[in-house]
PDB file of C-alpha atoms in Angstrom:
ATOM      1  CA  UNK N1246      25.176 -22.353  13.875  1.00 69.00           C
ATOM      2  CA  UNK N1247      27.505 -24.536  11.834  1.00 77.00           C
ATOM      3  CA  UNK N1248      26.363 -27.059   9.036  1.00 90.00           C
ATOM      4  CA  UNK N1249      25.443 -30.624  10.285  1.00 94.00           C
ATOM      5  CA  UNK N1250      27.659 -33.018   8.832  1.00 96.00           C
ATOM      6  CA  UNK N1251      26.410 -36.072   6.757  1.00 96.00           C
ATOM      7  CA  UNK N1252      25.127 -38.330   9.578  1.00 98.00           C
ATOM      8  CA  UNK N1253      26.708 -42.221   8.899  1.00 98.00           C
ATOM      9  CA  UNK N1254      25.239 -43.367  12.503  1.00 98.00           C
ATOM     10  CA  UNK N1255      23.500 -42.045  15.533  1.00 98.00           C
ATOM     11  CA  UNK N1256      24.534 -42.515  19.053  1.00 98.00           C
ATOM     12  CA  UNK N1257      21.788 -41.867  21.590  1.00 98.00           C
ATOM     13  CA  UNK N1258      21.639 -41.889  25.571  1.00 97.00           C
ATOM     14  CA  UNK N1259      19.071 -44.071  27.294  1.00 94.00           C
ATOM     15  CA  UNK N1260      17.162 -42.001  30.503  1.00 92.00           C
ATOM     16  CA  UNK N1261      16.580 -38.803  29.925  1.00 94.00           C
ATOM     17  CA  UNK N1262      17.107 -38.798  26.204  1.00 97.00           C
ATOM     18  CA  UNK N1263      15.441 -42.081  24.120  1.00 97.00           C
ATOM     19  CA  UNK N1264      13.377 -43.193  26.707  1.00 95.00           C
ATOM     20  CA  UNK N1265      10.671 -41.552  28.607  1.00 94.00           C
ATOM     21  CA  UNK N1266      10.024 -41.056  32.378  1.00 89.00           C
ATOM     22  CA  UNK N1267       8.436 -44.557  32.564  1.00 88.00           C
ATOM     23  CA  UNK N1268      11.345 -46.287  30.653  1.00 88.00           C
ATOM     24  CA  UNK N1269       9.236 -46.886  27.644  1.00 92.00           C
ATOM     25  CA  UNK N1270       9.756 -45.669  23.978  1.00 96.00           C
ATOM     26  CA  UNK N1271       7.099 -44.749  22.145  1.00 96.00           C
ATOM     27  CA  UNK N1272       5.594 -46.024  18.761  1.00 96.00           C
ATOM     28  CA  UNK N1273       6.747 -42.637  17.003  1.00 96.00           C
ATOM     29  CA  UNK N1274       9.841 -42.839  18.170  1.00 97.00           C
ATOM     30  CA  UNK N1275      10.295 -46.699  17.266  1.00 97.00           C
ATOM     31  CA  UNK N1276       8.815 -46.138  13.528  1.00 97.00           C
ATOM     32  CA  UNK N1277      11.653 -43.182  13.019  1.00 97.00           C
ATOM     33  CA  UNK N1278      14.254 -45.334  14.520  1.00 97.00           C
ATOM     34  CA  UNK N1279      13.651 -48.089  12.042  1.00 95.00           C
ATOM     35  CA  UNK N1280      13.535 -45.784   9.497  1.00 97.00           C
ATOM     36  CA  UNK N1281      16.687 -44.151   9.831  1.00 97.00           C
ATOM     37  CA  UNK N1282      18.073 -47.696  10.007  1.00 96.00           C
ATOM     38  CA  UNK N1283      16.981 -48.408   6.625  1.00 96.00           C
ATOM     39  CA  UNK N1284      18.506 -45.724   5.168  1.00 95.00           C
ATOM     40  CA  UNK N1285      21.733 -48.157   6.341  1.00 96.00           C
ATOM     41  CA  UNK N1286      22.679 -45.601   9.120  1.00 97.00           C
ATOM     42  CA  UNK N1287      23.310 -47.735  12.712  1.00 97.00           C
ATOM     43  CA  UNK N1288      21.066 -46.646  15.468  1.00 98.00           C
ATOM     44  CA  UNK N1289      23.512 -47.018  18.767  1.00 98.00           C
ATOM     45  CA  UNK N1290      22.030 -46.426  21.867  1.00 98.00           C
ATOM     46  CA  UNK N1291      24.573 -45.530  24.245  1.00 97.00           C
ATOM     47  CA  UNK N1292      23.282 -46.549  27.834  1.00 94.00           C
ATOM     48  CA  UNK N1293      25.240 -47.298  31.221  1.00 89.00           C
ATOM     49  CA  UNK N1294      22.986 -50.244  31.249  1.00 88.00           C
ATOM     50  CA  UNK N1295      24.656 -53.466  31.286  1.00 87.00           C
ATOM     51  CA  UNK N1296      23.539 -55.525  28.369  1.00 87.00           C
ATOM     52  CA  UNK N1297      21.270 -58.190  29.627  1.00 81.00           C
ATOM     53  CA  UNK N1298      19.514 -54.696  31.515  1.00 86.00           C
ATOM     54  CA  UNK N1299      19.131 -53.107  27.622  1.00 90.00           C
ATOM     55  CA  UNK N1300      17.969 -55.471  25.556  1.00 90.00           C
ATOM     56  CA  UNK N1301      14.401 -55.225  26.377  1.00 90.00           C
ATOM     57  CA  UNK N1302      14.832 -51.272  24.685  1.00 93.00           C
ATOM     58  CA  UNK N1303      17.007 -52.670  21.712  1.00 94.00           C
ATOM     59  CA  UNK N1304      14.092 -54.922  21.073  1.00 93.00           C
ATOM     60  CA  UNK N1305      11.185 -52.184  21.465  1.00 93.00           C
ATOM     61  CA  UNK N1306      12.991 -49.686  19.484  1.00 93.00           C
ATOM     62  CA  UNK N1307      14.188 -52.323  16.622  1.00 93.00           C
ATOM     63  CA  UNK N1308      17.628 -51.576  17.127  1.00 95.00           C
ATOM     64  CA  UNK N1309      20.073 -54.002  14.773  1.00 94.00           C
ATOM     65  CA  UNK N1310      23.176 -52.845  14.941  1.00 96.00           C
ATOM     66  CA  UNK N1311      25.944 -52.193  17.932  1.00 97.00           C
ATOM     67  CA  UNK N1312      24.734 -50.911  21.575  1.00 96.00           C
ATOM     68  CA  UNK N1313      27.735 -49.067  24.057  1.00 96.00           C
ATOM     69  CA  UNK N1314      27.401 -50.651  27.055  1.00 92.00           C
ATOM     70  CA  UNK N1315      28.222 -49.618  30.805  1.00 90.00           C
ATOM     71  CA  UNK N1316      28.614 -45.540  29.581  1.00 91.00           C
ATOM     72  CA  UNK N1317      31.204 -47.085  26.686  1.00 92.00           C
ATOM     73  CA  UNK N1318      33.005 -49.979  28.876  1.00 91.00           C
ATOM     74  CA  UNK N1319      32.166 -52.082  25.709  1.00 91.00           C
ATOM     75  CA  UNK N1320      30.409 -51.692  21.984  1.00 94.00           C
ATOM     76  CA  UNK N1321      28.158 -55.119  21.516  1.00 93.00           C
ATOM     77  CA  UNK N1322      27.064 -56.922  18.338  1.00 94.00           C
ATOM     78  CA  UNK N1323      23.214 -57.039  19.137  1.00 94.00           C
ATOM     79  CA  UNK N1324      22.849 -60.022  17.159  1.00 92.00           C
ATOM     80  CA  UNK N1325      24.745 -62.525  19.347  1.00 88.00           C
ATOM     81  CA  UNK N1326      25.911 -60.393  22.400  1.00 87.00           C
ATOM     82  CA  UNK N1327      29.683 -60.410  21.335  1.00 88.00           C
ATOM     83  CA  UNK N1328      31.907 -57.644  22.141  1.00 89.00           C
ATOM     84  CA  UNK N1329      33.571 -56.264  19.118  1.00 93.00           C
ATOM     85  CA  UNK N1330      35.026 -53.397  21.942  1.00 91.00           C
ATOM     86  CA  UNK N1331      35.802 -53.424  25.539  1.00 90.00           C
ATOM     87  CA  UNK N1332      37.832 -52.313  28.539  1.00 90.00           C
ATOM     88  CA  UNK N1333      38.316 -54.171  31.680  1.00 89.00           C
ATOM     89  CA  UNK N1334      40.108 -52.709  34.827  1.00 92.00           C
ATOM     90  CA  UNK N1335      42.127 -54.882  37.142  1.00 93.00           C
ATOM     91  CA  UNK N1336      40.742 -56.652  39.934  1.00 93.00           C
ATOM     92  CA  UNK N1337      43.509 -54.985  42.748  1.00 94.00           C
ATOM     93  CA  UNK N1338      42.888 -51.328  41.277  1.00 95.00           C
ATOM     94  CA  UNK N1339      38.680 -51.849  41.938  1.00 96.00           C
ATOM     95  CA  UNK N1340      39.170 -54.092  45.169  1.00 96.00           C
ATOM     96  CA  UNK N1341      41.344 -51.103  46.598  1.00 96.00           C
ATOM     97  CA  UNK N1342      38.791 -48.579  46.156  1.00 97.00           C
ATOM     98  CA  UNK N1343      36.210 -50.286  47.203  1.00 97.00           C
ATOM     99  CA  UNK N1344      37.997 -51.629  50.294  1.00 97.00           C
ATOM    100  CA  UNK N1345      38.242 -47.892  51.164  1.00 97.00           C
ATOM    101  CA  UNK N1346      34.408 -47.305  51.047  1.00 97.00           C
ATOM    102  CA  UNK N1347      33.921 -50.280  52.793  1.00 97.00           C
ATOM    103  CA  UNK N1348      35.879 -49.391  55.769  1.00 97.00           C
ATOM    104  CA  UNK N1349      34.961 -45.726  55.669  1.00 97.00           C
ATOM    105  CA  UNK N1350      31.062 -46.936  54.967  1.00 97.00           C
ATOM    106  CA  UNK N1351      30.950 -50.355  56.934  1.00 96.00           C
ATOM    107  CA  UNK N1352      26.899 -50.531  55.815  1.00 96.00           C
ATOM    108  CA  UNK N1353      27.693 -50.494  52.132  1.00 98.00           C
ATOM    109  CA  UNK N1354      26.968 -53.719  49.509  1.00 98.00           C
ATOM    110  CA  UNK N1355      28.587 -54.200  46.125  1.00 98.00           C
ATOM    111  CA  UNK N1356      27.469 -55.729  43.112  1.00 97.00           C
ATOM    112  CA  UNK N1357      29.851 -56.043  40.428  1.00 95.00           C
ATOM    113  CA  UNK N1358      30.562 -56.553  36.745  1.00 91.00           C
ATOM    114  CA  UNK N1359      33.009 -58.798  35.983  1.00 87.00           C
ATOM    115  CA  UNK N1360      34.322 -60.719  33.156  1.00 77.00           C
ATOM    116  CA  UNK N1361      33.336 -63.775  35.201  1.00 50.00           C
ATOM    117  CA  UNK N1362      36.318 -66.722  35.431  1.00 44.00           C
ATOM    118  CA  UNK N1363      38.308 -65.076  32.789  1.00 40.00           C
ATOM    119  CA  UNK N1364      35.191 -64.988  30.535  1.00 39.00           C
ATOM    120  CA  UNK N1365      33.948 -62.134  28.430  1.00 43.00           C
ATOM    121  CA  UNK N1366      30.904 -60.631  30.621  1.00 42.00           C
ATOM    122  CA  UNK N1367      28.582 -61.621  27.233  1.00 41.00           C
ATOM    123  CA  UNK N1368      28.770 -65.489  26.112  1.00 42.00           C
ATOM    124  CA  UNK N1369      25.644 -67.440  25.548  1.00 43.00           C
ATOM    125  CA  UNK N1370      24.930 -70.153  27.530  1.00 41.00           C
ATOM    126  CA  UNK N1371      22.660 -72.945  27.643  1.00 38.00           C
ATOM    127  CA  UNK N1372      19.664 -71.479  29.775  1.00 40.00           C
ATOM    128  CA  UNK N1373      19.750 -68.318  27.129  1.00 40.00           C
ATOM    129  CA  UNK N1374      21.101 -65.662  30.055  1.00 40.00           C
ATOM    130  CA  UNK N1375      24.543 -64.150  29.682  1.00 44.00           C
ATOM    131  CA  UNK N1376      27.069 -64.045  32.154  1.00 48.00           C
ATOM    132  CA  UNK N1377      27.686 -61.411  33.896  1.00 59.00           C
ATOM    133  CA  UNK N1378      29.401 -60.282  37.455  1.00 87.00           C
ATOM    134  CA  UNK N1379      29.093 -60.845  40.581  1.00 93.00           C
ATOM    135  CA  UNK N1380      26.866 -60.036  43.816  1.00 96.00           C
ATOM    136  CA  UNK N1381      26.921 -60.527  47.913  1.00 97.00           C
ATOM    137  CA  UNK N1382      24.911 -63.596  49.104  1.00 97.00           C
ATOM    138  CA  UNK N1383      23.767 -61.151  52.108  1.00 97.00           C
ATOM    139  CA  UNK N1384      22.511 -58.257  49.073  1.00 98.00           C
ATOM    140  CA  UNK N1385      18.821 -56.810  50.237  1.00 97.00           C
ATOM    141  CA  UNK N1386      18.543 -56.878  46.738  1.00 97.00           C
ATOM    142  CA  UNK N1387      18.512 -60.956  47.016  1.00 97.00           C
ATOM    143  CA  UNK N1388      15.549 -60.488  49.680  1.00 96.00           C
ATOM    144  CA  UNK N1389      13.019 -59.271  47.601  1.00 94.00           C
ATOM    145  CA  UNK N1390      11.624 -61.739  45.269  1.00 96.00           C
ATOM    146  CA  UNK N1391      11.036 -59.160  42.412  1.00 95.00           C
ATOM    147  CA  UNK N1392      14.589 -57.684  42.733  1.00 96.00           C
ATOM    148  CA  UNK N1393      15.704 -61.108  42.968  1.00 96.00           C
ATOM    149  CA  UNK N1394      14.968 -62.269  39.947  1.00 95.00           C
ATOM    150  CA  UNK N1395      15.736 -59.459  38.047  1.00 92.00           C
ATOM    151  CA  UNK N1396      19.101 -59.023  39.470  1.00 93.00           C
ATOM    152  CA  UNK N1397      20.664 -63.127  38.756  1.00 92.00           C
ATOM    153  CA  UNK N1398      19.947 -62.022  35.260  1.00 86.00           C
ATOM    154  CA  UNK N1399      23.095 -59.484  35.308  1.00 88.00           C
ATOM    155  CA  UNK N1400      24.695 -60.625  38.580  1.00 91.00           C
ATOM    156  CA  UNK N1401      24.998 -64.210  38.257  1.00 87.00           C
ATOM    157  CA  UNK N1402      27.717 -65.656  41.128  1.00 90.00           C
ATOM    158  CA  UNK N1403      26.888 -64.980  44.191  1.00 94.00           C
ATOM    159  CA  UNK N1404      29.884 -64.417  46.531  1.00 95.00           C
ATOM    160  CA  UNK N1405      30.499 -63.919  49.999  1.00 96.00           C
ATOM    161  CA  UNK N1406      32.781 -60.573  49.617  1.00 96.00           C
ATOM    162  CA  UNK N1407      32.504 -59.101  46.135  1.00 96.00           C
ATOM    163  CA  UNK N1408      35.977 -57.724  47.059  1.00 96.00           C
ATOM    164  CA  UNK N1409      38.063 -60.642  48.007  1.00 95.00           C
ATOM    165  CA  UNK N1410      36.654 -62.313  44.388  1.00 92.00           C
ATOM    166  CA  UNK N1411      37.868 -58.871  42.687  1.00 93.00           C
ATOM    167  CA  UNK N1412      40.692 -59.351  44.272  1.00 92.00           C
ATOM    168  CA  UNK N1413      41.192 -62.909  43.062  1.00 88.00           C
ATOM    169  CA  UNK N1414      41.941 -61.101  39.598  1.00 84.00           C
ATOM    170  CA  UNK N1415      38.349 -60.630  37.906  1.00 86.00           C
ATOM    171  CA  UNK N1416      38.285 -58.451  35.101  1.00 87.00           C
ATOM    172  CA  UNK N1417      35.722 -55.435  35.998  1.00 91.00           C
ATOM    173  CA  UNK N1418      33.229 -52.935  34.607  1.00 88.00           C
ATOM    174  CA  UNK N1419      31.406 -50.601  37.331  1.00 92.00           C
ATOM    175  CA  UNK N1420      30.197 -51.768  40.674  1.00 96.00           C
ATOM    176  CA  UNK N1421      26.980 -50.813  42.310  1.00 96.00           C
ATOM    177  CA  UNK N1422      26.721 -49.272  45.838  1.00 98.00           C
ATOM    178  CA  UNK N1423      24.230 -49.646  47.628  1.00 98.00           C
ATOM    179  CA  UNK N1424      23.756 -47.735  50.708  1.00 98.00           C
ATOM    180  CA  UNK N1425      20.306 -49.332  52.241  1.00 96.00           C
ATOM    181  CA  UNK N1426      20.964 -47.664  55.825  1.00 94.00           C
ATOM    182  CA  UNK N1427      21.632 -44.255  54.186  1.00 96.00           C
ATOM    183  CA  UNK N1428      18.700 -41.015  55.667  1.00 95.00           C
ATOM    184  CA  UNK N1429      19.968 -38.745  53.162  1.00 97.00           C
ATOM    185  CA  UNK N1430      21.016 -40.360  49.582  1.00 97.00           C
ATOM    186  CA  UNK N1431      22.348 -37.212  48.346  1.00 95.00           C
ATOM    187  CA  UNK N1432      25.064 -36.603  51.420  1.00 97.00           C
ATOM    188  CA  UNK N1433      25.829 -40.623  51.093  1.00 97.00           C
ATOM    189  CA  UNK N1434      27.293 -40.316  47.473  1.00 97.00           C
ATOM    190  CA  UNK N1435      28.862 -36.929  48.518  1.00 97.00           C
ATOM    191  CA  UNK N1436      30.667 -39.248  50.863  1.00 97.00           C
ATOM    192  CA  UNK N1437      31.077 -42.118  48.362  1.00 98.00           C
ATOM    193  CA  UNK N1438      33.093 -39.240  46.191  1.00 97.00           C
ATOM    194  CA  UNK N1439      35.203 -37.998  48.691  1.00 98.00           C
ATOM    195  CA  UNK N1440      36.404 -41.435  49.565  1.00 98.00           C
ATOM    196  CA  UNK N1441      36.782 -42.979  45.924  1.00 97.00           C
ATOM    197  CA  UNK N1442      38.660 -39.349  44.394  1.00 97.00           C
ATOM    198  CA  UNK N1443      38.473 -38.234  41.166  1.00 94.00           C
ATOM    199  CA  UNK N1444      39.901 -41.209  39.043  1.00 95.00           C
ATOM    200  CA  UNK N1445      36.357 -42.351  39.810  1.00 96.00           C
ATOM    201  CA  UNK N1446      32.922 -40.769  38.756  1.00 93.00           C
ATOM    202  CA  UNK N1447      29.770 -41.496  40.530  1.00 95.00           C
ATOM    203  CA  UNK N1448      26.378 -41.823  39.466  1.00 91.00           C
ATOM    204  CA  UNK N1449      22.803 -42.221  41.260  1.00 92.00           C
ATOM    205  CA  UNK N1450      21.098 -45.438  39.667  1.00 90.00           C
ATOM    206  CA  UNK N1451      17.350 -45.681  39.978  1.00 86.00           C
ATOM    207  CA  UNK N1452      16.038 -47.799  36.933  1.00 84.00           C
ATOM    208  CA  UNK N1453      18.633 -51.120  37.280  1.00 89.00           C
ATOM    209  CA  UNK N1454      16.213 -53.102  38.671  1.00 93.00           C
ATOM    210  CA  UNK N1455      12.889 -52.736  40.566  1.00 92.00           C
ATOM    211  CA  UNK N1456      12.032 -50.752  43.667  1.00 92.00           C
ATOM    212  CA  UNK N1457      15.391 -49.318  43.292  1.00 94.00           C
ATOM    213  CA  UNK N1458      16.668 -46.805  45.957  1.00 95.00           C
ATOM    214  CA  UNK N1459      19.787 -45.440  47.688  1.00 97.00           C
ATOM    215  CA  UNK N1460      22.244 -47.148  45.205  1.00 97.00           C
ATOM    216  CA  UNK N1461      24.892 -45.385  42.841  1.00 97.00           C
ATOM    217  CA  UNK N1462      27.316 -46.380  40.054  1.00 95.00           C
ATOM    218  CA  UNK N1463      31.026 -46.246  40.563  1.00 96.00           C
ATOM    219  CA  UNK N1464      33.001 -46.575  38.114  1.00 94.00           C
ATOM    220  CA  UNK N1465      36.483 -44.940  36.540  1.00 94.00           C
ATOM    221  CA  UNK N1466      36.771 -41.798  34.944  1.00 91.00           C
ATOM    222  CA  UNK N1467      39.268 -43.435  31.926  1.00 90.00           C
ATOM    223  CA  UNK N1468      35.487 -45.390  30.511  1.00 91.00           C
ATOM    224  CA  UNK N1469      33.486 -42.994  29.023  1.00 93.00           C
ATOM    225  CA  UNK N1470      30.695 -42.724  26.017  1.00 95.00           C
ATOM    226  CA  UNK N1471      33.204 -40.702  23.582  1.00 95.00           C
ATOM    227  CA  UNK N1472      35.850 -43.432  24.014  1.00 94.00           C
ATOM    228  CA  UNK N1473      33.902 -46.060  23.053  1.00 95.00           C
ATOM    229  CA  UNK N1474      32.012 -44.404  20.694  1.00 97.00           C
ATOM    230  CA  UNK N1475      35.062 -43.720  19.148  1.00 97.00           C
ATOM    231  CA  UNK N1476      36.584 -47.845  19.007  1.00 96.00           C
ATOM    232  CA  UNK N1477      33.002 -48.724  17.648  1.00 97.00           C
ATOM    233  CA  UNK N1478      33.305 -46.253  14.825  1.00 97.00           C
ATOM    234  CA  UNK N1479      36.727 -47.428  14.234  1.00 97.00           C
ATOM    235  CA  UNK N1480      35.407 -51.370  14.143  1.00 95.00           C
ATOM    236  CA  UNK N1481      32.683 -50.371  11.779  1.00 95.00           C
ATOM    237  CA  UNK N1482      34.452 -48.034   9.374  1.00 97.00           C
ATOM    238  CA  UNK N1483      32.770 -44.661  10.071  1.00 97.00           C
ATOM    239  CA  UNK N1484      34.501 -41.576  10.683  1.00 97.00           C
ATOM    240  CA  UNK N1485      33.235 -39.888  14.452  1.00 97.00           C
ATOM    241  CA  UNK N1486      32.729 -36.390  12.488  1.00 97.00           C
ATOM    242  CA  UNK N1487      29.740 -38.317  11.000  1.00 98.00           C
ATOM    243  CA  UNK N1488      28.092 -38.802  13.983  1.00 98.00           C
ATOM    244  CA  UNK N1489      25.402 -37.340  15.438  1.00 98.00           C
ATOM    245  CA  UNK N1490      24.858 -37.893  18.932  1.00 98.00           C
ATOM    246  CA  UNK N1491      21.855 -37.363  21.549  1.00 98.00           C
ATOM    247  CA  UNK N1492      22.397 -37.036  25.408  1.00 97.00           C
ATOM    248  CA  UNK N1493      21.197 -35.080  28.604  1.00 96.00           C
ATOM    249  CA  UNK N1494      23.255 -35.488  31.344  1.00 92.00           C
ATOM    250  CA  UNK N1495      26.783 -35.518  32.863  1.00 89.00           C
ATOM    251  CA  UNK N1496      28.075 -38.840  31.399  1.00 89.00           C
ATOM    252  CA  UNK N1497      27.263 -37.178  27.778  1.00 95.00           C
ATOM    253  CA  UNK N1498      29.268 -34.191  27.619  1.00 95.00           C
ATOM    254  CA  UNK N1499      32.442 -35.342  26.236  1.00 95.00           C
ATOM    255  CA  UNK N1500      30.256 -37.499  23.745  1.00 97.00           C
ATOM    256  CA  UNK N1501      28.153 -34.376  22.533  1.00 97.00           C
ATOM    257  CA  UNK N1502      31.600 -32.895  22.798  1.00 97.00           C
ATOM    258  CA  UNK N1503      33.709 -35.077  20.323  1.00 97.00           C
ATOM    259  CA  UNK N1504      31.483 -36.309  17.998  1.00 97.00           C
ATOM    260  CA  UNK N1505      30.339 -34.403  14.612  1.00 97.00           C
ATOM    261  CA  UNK N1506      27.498 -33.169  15.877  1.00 98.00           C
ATOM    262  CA  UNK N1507      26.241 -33.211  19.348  1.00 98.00           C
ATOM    263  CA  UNK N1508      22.557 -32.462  20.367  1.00 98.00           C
ATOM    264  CA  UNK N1509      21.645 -31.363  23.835  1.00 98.00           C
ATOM    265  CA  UNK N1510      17.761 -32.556  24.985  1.00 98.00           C
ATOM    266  CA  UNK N1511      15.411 -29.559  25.867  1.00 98.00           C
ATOM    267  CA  UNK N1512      15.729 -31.539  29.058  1.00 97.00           C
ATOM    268  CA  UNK N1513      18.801 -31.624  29.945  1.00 97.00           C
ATOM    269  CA  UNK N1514      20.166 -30.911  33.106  1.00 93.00           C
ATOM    270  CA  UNK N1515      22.596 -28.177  33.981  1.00 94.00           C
ATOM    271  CA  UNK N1516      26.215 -30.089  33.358  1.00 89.00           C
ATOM    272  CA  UNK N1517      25.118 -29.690  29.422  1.00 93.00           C
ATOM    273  CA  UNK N1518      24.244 -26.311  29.010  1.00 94.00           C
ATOM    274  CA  UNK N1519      26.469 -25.028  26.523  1.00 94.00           C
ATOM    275  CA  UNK N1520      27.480 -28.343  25.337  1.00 96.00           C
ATOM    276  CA  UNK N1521      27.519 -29.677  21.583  1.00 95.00           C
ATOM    277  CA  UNK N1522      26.226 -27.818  18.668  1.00 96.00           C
ATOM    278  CA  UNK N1523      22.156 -28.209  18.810  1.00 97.00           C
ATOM    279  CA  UNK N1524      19.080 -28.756  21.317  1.00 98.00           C
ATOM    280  CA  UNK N1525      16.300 -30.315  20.386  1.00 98.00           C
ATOM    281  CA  UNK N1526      13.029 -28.937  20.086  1.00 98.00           C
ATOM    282  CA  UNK N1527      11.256 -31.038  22.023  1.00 98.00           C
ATOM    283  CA  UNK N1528      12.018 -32.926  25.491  1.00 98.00           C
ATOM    284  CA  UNK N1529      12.446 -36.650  25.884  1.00 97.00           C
ATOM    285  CA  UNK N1530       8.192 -36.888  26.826  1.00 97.00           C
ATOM    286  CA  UNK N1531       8.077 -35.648  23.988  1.00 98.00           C
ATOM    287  CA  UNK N1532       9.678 -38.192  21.493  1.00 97.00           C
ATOM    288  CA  UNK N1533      12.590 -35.334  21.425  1.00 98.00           C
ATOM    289  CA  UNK N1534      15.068 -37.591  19.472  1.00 98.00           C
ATOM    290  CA  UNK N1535      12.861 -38.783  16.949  1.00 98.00           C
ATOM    291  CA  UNK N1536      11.269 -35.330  16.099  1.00 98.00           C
ATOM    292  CA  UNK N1537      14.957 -33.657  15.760  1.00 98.00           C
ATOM    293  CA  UNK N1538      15.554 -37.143  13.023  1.00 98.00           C
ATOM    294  CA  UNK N1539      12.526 -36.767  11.314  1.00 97.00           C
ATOM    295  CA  UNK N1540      13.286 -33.072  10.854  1.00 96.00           C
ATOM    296  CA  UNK N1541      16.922 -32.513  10.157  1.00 97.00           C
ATOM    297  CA  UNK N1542      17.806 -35.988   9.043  1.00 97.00           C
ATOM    298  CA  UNK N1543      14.982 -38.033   7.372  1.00 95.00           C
ATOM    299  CA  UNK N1544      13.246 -35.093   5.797  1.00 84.00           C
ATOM    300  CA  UNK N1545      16.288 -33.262   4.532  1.00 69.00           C
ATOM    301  CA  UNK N1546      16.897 -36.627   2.887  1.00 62.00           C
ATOM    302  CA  UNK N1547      13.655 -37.203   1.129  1.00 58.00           C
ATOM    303  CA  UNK N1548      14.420 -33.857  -0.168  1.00 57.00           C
ATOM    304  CA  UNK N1549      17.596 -34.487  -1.864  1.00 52.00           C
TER     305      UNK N1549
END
């Protein structure tokens, strides 16, 4: 195995990787975190979460620094929400494709992210929430009190068509399908894929918000984790072949891939195997991340 580089920051997926089946990060795992902070190297967590969805983990974990946003649509400040990275796609490129699913899927809702009215998708305002996209007046999701209220705090317009507001000339992260009518989840997003192509990946979504079923994440194959990754390290001065980064699925391979040194979780599904330079010990139940830090990075450094 080759020599881990010098480690200036560490990226680190959410599900599957920090965070354990119930969402949750333990004590361990916060106390190591904040520890590897102190020794002035950035703790990034790299989540397809929107924002307003992650800050509960930055907060539990003690996180100061930058988090990647959206699977690396954007790299936010944590201390006032500003984007110091992002990428938007055209409104007519989104409301095309999702035209198409709507015609070939006539059941389907969106919910989308949006630089709302021009806006970025992150600026304060006065009630304290953030804006952030858009969602159908009709939604289930907008039926259910306790999806309700946890959804207006990412989508905050509600719209009659998501896609003739898109098409208006919004500025747009990832939508969210949602298939309510669907038997069989896993044949729906086989469909979703064959209608969007391969210019778009897409991703089952479970945590988003609560009593979550038959929705997935669509959203173009030019945002990725490495990419942003990469701007961030470029904002904040530190060369990618200093990074060490922690993932366990799909979306992480070209992250594990590019950076310095990529580590694969015990748990990680098939798309990894192979992928990056390490696995850790332990599995993500298991406070995997923090155990492979304590080990390789805070240890080695007490030694020397």
């Amino acid at each position: 195995m080759a020599a881990r580089p010098p480690c200036r920051l560490v990226a680190v997926d959410g599900n599957g990787t920090l965070l354990r089946g119930d969402g949750g990060v333990s004590d361990d795992t916060c106390s190591v975190l904040m520890r590897v902070e102190a020794q002035g190297i950035p703790v990034v967590l790299a989540t397809g979460r929107p924002f307003e969805k992650a800050k509960a983990t930055l907060e539990r974990a003690g996180l100061r620094h930058y988090v990647l946003t959206e699977n690396g649509a954007r790299a936010i400040r944590i201390a006032d929400g500003q984007a110091v990275w992002e990428t938007w796609l055209e409104g007519a490129e989104v409301a095309k494709t999702l035209r198409q699913l709507k015609e070939a899927m006539p059941s389907v809702f969106f919910a989308q992210l949006t630089a709302a009215e021009g806006l970025r998708s992150y600026v304060p305002v006065e009630d304290g929430h953030l804006l952030a996209g858009l969602i159908e007046e009709k939604h289930p999701w907008l039926e259910d009190e306790e999806q309700r209220q946890a959804a207006e705090k990412i989508f905050r317009r509600k719209v009659p068509d998501v896609v003739q507001d898109v098409e208006k000339g919004c500025k747009c992260a990832k939508t969210y399908v949602h298939l309510p009518e669907a038997l069989d989840f896993g044949e729906a997003m086989k469909q979703v894929k064959a209608v969007v192509g391969e210019a778009w990946e897409v991703r089952e979504i479970k945590q988003l918000l609560p009593k979550m079923r038959n929705c997935c994440e669509v959203q173009s194959s030019r945002v990725n984790k490495a990419d942003g990754l990469r701007n961030l390290c470029q904002v904040a001065g530190i060369p990618l072949e200093n990074v060490w980064a922690f993932g366990d699925d799909a979306n992480d391979v070209r992250m594990l891939s590019e950076v310095g040194w990529g580590v694969r979780m015990a748990n990680h599904l098939p798309a990894l195997a192979g992928i990056g330079h390490d696995t850790t010990e332990h599995t993500n139940e298991e406070d995997g991340v923090a155990k492979y830090l304590e080990k390789h990075l805070l240890k080695s450094s007490s030694e020397t």
